[in-house]
Amino acid sequence: MATANRFAKLVGIGSYVPDRIMTNDDISKIVDTSDEWIVERTGIRERHIAADSQATSDLCVVAAQRALENAKLRPEDIDLILTGTVTPDMLFPSTSVLVQSKLGVRDIPCFDYNSACSGTQYGIEIAHSLLTGSDRYENILVVCGDKMSSVIDWQDRSTCVLLGDGAGALVLSATENERENFIIDMLLGSNGMLWNLLTLPAGGSLEPATEETVKARKHFLRMSGRDVFREAVKVMESCSLEILRRNGMSLDDVDFIVPHQANLRIIRALQERLGVGDEKVCVTVDRYGNTSGSSCILAMDSLVKSGKIVRGSKILSVAFGAGLTWGTSLLRF
Ligand code: UT7
């Protein structure tokens, strides 16, 4: 049943990165690159790489358990699991049901969505709509996770230096108290005309796996880096300004900007266009590389853990990813 006075509040946040750290020097032993090049062009110093035995659902489940603990909820209190990933454990069943089984909960709906690096924003939007549009859900788990190392082409120096593995989770709950409202506004978009800038071409229905697709390395990520860079800065600037405009807010009203962590140069270019100083911008890309859809949750979690954001802090989070997709959210912690 639709209810007028429902809002979504954030009750838990958690994240996980695997133990193994891979430095730029480690990568320079695999491809022709150097720590200097990677730091100068991307700001990345190291990333975490999952063990062979860890699949995406294993990363997601630890982040989910941490978010549930933070929320002081048990897995059985959750009544929907949304999982954002581009590296599902397998094509089907969904990674979401695998997370469900690892959490030991039964009978609730679970599904995956794929909006690539905009996963945090898309997940918040879906959860928010379901929590506020009816009284069918009380507690929703949004978990974004990717084992990007499983789709990295370790012969391609222009992409293998960029990515890392990780997962982030949020627990959102329904409330009738407007003062607890987490989501001030959301703005999502995509431009499918640019689908070919960032792809993993084979293994789907278009090009099922064959010996040829394996030989042609079509099961690895491919990217037109410069084009993605240009589009990313443009779209992150325009959607950030639009969401502020339509809420009658300026960047002075925002305590922190949490951008997708793909490349420090992209973050700094966005900052310059928005006219924001370093102290207001969250950066974790140096430690984690680009972890895809979980990157904004990982960044928010690091702000929470460091005590930089407290109850009432306002955040503008903005991301872009394969699709191209984009999304921005104005949030109140
Ligand atoms: O979530 C979305 C994910 N994707 C992104 O956000 C990526 C966006 N794009 C980027 O971050 C940047 O475009 C890259 C970091 C991928 C590349 O940086 P760039 O400054 O755009 O470099 P470039 O592609 O223009 O290449 C410059 C040079 C080339 O050599 P030549 O042709 O000038 O001789 C590349 O071959 O740098 C070379 N190069 C490298 N050299 C050392 C490319 N990768 C490397 C490397 N080490 N790892």
Coordinates of C-alpha atoms and ligand atoms in Angstrom, one line a residue:
M1 CA 0.0 0.0 0.0
A2 CA 1.3 3.5 -0.9
T3 CA 2.0 5.7 2.2
A4 CA 2.5 9.4 2.1
N5 CA 4.8 9.9 5.2
R6 CA 7.6 7.5 4.7
F7 CA 11.2 8.4 4.4
A8 CA 14.4 6.3 4.2
K9 CA 17.0 6.5 6.9
L10 CA 20.6 5.2 6.9
V11 CA 20.9 2.7 9.8
G12 CA 24.2 0.9 8.9
I13 CA 27.2 1.1 6.7
G14 CA 30.1 -1.3 6.2
S15 CA 32.9 -2.1 3.8
Y16 CA 35.5 -4.7 3.0
V17 CA 38.7 -5.0 1.0
P18 CA 40.7 -8.2 0.7
D19 CA 43.9 -8.5 2.7
R20 CA 46.3 -8.8 -0.2
I21 CA 47.8 -5.4 -1.2
M22 CA 49.3 -5.0 -4.7
T23 CA 51.5 -2.0 -5.1
N24 CA 52.5 -0.1 -8.3
D25 CA 55.9 -1.7 -8.0
D26 CA 54.3 -5.1 -8.0
I27 CA 52.4 -4.3 -11.2
S28 CA 55.6 -2.9 -12.9
K29 CA 56.9 -6.5 -12.6
I30 CA 54.0 -7.7 -14.8
V31 CA 53.6 -4.9 -17.4
D32 CA 55.8 -2.1 -18.7
T33 CA 54.8 0.6 -16.3
S34 CA 56.2 2.4 -13.2
D35 CA 55.1 3.8 -9.8
E36 CA 55.9 7.3 -11.1
W37 CA 53.6 7.0 -14.2
I38 CA 50.7 5.5 -12.2
V39 CA 50.9 8.0 -9.4
E40 CA 51.2 11.0 -11.7
R41 CA 48.4 9.9 -14.1
T42 CA 46.0 8.3 -11.7
G43 CA 47.0 9.1 -8.1
I44 CA 46.8 5.3 -7.3
R45 CA 49.5 3.9 -5.1
E46 CA 48.1 0.5 -4.2
R47 CA 44.9 -1.7 -4.5
H48 CA 43.6 -4.8 -2.8
I49 CA 43.3 -8.0 -4.7
A50 CA 41.0 -10.9 -3.7
A51 CA 42.3 -14.4 -3.2
D52 CA 41.6 -17.0 -5.9
S53 CA 39.1 -18.6 -3.6
Q54 CA 37.1 -15.4 -3.0
A55 CA 34.3 -14.6 -5.4
T56 CA 32.3 -11.3 -5.5
S57 CA 29.6 -12.7 -3.2
D58 CA 32.4 -13.4 -0.6
L59 CA 33.5 -9.8 -0.6
C60 CA 29.8 -8.6 -0.5
V61 CA 28.9 -10.8 2.4
V62 CA 31.6 -9.4 4.7
A63 CA 30.6 -5.8 3.8
A64 CA 27.0 -6.8 4.4
Q65 CA 27.7 -8.3 7.8
R66 CA 29.6 -5.2 8.9
A67 CA 26.7 -2.9 7.8
L68 CA 24.3 -5.1 9.7
E69 CA 26.4 -5.1 12.8
N70 CA 26.7 -1.3 12.5
A71 CA 22.9 -1.2 12.2
K72 CA 22.4 -3.5 15.1
L73 CA 20.2 -5.7 13.0
R74 CA 20.3 -9.4 12.3
P75 CA 20.3 -10.8 8.8
E76 CA 16.7 -12.0 9.3
D77 CA 15.6 -8.4 9.8
I78 CA 16.4 -7.6 6.2
D79 CA 13.5 -8.0 3.8
L80 CA 15.2 -7.2 0.4
I81 CA 18.8 -7.5 -0.9
L82 CA 19.9 -5.5 -3.8
T83 CA 23.4 -6.3 -5.2
G84 CA 25.2 -4.0 -7.6
T85 CA 28.0 -5.7 -9.5
V86 CA 29.6 -6.1 -12.9
T87 CA 31.5 -9.2 -11.8
P88 CA 28.8 -11.6 -10.7
D89 CA 30.0 -14.9 -9.3
M90 CA 28.3 -16.5 -12.4
L91 CA 25.8 -15.3 -15.1
F92 CA 23.0 -16.8 -13.0
P93 CA 21.7 -17.2 -10.4
S94 CA 22.2 -13.7 -9.2
T95 CA 25.1 -12.8 -6.8
S96 CA 22.3 -11.4 -4.6
V97 CA 20.9 -14.8 -3.8
L98 CA 24.4 -16.1 -3.1
V99 CA 24.8 -13.3 -0.6
Q100 CA 21.4 -14.2 0.8
S101 CA 22.4 -17.8 1.3
K102 CA 25.8 -16.9 2.9
L103 CA 23.9 -14.6 5.3
G104 CA 21.6 -17.5 6.0
V105 CA 18.3 -15.7 5.3
R106 CA 15.4 -17.2 3.5
D107 CA 12.3 -16.3 1.4
I108 CA 13.1 -12.6 0.8
P109 CA 13.4 -11.1 -2.7
C110 CA 17.0 -10.6 -3.9
F111 CA 18.2 -9.3 -7.2
D112 CA 21.3 -7.9 -9.0
Y113 CA 21.5 -4.7 -10.9
N114 CA 24.3 -3.5 -13.2
S115 CA 25.0 0.2 -13.4
A116 CA 28.7 -0.4 -13.1
C117 CA 30.6 2.3 -11.2
S118 CA 27.4 4.2 -10.5
G119 CA 26.2 1.3 -8.3
T120 CA 26.1 3.2 -5.1
Q121 CA 23.8 5.9 -6.5
Y122 CA 21.5 3.4 -8.4
G123 CA 21.2 1.2 -5.3
I124 CA 20.3 4.1 -3.0
E125 CA 17.6 5.2 -5.5
I126 CA 16.0 1.8 -5.9
A127 CA 16.0 1.2 -2.1
H128 CA 14.6 4.7 -1.4
S129 CA 11.8 4.2 -3.9
L130 CA 10.8 0.8 -2.5
L131 CA 11.0 2.0 1.1
T132 CA 9.0 5.2 0.6
G133 CA 6.6 4.1 -2.2
S134 CA 4.8 1.4 -0.1
D135 CA 4.8 -0.3 3.3
R136 CA 6.0 -3.6 1.9
Y137 CA 9.7 -3.2 3.0
E138 CA 11.1 -2.0 6.3
N139 CA 14.9 -2.8 6.0
I140 CA 16.8 -3.0 2.7
L141 CA 20.4 -4.1 2.3
V142 CA 22.2 -2.5 -0.7
V143 CA 25.5 -4.1 -1.3
C144 CA 27.9 -3.2 -4.1
G145 CA 30.9 -5.4 -4.8
D146 CA 33.3 -6.4 -7.5
K147 CA 36.2 -8.7 -8.0
M148 CA 37.6 -6.5 -10.8
S149 CA 40.8 -8.5 -10.7
S150 CA 38.8 -11.3 -12.3
V151 CA 38.3 -9.3 -15.5
I152 CA 41.5 -7.4 -15.7
D153 CA 43.7 -8.0 -18.7
W154 CA 47.1 -8.2 -17.1
Q155 CA 48.7 -7.6 -20.6
D156 CA 47.0 -4.2 -20.9
R157 CA 49.0 -1.6 -19.0
S158 CA 46.4 1.1 -19.7
T159 CA 43.7 -0.6 -17.7
C160 CA 45.3 -3.1 -15.3
V161 CA 46.8 -0.4 -13.1
L162 CA 43.4 1.2 -12.4
L163 CA 41.3 -1.4 -10.7
G164 CA 41.0 -3.0 -7.3
D165 CA 38.6 -5.4 -5.5
G166 CA 36.2 -4.4 -2.7
A167 CA 32.6 -4.2 -1.5
G168 CA 30.5 -1.7 0.4
A169 CA 27.0 -2.1 2.0
L170 CA 24.3 0.2 3.3
V171 CA 21.2 -0.7 5.3
L172 CA 18.3 1.6 4.7
S173 CA 15.2 1.5 6.8
A174 CA 11.7 3.1 6.6
T175 CA 10.9 5.9 9.0
E176 CA 8.0 8.3 9.5
N177 CA 10.3 10.8 11.1
E178 CA 11.3 13.3 8.4
R179 CA 14.2 14.5 10.5
E180 CA 15.8 11.0 10.0
N181 CA 15.5 11.3 6.3
F182 CA 18.8 10.3 4.6
I183 CA 18.1 11.1 1.0
I184 CA 17.6 14.8 0.2
D185 CA 17.5 14.1 -3.6
M186 CA 18.8 11.7 -6.3
L187 CA 19.5 12.3 -9.9
L188 CA 20.4 9.4 -12.2
G189 CA 21.1 9.1 -15.9
S190 CA 22.7 7.2 -18.7
N191 CA 23.8 7.5 -22.3
G192 CA 23.7 4.2 -24.1
M193 CA 25.1 5.8 -27.2
L194 CA 28.4 5.6 -25.4
W195 CA 28.1 1.9 -24.5
N196 CA 31.3 1.0 -26.4
L197 CA 33.7 3.1 -24.4
L198 CA 33.9 0.6 -21.6
T199 CA 33.0 -3.1 -22.1
L200 CA 33.6 -6.7 -21.4
P201 CA 32.7 -7.9 -24.9
A202 CA 32.3 -11.7 -24.7
G203 CA 30.7 -14.3 -22.5
G204 CA 27.2 -12.9 -22.9
S205 CA 24.5 -13.8 -25.4
L206 CA 26.0 -11.6 -28.1
E207 CA 29.3 -13.4 -28.1
P208 CA 29.2 -16.6 -26.1
A209 CA 32.5 -18.0 -24.9
T210 CA 34.5 -19.8 -27.6
E211 CA 38.1 -20.7 -28.1
E212 CA 38.3 -17.6 -30.4
T213 CA 36.9 -15.2 -27.9
V214 CA 39.3 -16.5 -25.3
K215 CA 42.2 -16.1 -27.7
A216 CA 41.1 -12.6 -28.6
R217 CA 41.1 -11.7 -24.9
K218 CA 37.5 -10.7 -25.1
H219 CA 36.6 -11.8 -21.6
F220 CA 38.6 -8.9 -20.2
L221 CA 37.6 -5.3 -19.6
R222 CA 38.3 -2.9 -22.5
M223 CA 38.3 0.9 -22.3
S224 CA 38.8 4.0 -24.3
G225 CA 40.4 5.8 -21.3
R226 CA 40.7 9.3 -22.7
D227 CA 37.1 9.4 -23.9
V228 CA 35.8 8.0 -20.6
F229 CA 37.9 10.6 -18.7
R230 CA 36.4 13.5 -20.8
E231 CA 32.8 12.3 -20.5
A232 CA 33.2 11.6 -16.7
V233 CA 34.3 15.1 -15.8
K234 CA 31.6 16.7 -18.0
V235 CA 28.7 14.6 -16.7
M236 CA 29.8 14.6 -13.0
E237 CA 30.0 18.4 -13.1
S238 CA 26.6 18.9 -14.8
C239 CA 24.7 16.5 -12.6
S240 CA 26.3 17.9 -9.4
L241 CA 25.3 21.4 -10.4
E242 CA 21.8 20.4 -11.4
I243 CA 21.0 18.5 -8.2
L244 CA 22.2 21.5 -6.1
R245 CA 20.3 23.9 -8.3
R246 CA 17.0 22.1 -8.0
N247 CA 17.3 21.9 -4.3
G248 CA 18.2 25.6 -3.9
M249 CA 21.6 24.6 -2.4
S250 CA 25.2 25.6 -3.2
L251 CA 28.4 23.8 -2.5
D252 CA 28.7 25.8 0.7
D253 CA 25.7 23.9 2.1
V254 CA 27.6 20.6 1.6
D255 CA 30.1 19.2 4.1
F256 CA 31.8 16.7 1.8
I257 CA 31.9 15.6 -1.8
V258 CA 32.2 11.9 -2.3
P259 CA 33.1 11.3 -5.9
H260 CA 33.5 7.9 -7.6
Q261 CA 37.2 6.9 -7.1
A262 CA 38.5 6.2 -10.6
N263 CA 41.4 8.5 -11.0
L264 CA 42.6 11.4 -8.8
R265 CA 43.0 13.6 -11.9
I266 CA 39.3 13.1 -12.7
I267 CA 38.4 14.1 -9.1
R268 CA 40.7 17.1 -9.2
A269 CA 39.3 18.2 -12.6
L270 CA 35.8 18.0 -11.2
Q271 CA 36.8 19.9 -8.1
E272 CA 38.4 22.6 -10.2
R273 CA 35.2 23.0 -12.2
L274 CA 33.1 23.1 -9.1
G275 CA 35.5 25.4 -7.3
V276 CA 35.9 23.2 -4.2
G277 CA 39.1 22.9 -2.1
D278 CA 40.8 19.6 -1.3
E279 CA 39.6 19.6 2.3
K280 CA 36.0 19.0 1.2
V281 CA 36.7 16.1 -1.2
C282 CA 37.0 12.5 0.0
V283 CA 39.9 10.6 -1.7
T284 CA 40.5 6.9 -1.3
V285 CA 41.6 6.0 -4.8
D286 CA 45.2 6.1 -3.7
R287 CA 44.7 3.1 -1.4
Y288 CA 42.0 1.1 -3.2
G289 CA 42.2 2.0 -6.9
N290 CA 38.9 1.9 -8.7
T291 CA 36.6 -0.7 -7.0
S292 CA 33.7 0.0 -9.4
G293 CA 30.2 0.4 -7.8
S294 CA 31.3 0.1 -4.2
S295 CA 33.8 3.0 -4.4
C296 CA 31.5 5.7 -3.1
I297 CA 30.4 3.5 -0.1
L298 CA 34.0 2.7 0.7
A299 CA 34.8 6.4 0.6
M300 CA 31.7 7.3 2.8
D301 CA 32.6 4.5 5.3
S302 CA 36.2 5.9 5.6
L303 CA 34.7 9.3 6.4
V304 CA 32.5 7.8 9.0
K305 CA 35.3 5.8 10.6
S306 CA 37.6 8.8 10.7
G307 CA 34.9 10.8 12.4
K308 CA 34.9 13.4 9.6
I309 CA 31.2 13.0 9.0
V310 CA 28.8 13.0 11.9
R311 CA 25.0 12.9 12.3
G312 CA 23.6 15.7 10.2
S313 CA 26.6 16.1 7.8
K314 CA 25.5 16.7 4.2
I315 CA 27.2 14.9 1.4
L316 CA 27.1 15.2 -2.3
S317 CA 28.1 11.9 -3.9
V318 CA 28.6 11.6 -7.6
A319 CA 29.6 8.8 -9.9
F320 CA 29.9 7.6 -13.6
G321 CA 30.5 4.3 -15.1
A322 CA 30.2 1.9 -18.0
G323 CA 27.1 2.5 -20.0
L324 CA 27.8 5.4 -19.7
T325 CA 25.7 5.6 -16.5
W326 CA 25.9 8.4 -13.9
G327 CA 24.3 9.4 -10.7
T328 CA 24.4 11.9 -7.9
S329 CA 22.9 11.9 -4.5
L330 CA 22.5 14.6 -1.9
L331 CA 22.5 12.9 1.5
R332 CA 22.1 13.8 5.1
F333 CA 23.9 11.5 7.5
Ligands
UT7_1 O1 34.9 3.9 -13.6 C1 35.3 4.2 -14.9 C2 36.6 3.7 -15.2 N1 37.5 4.3 -16.0 C3 38.1 5.5 -15.9 O2 37.8 6.3 -15.1 C4 39.3 5.8 -16.7 C5 39.4 7.2 -17.3 N2 40.6 7.4 -17.9 C6 41.8 7.5 -17.3 O3 41.9 7.4 -16.1 C7 43.0 7.8 -18.1 O4 42.7 8.1 -19.5 C8 44.1 6.7 -18.1 C9 44.7 6.6 -16.7 C10 43.4 5.4 -18.4 C11 45.2 7.0 -19.1 O5 45.8 8.2 -18.8 P1 46.0 9.3 -20.0 O6 46.7 10.4 -19.4 O7 44.7 9.5 -20.6 O8 47.1 8.5 -20.9 P2 46.9 8.1 -22.4 O9 45.9 7.0 -22.6 O10 46.7 9.4 -23.2 O11 48.3 7.5 -22.7 C12 49.5 8.3 -22.6 C13 50.7 7.5 -22.8 C14 50.6 6.5 -24.0 O12 51.8 6.4 -24.6 P3 52.2 7.2 -26.0 O13 51.1 6.7 -26.9 O14 52.0 8.6 -25.6 O15 53.6 6.7 -26.3 C15 50.3 5.2 -23.3 O16 50.7 4.0 -24.1 O17 50.9 6.7 -21.7 C16 51.0 5.3 -22.0 N3 50.5 4.5 -21.0 C17 51.3 4.0 -20.0 N4 52.6 4.2 -19.7 C18 53.1 3.6 -18.6 C19 49.2 4.0 -20.8 N5 49.2 3.3 -19.7 C20 50.4 3.3 -19.1 C21 51.0 2.7 -18.0 N6 52.3 2.9 -17.7 N7 50.3 2.0 -17.1

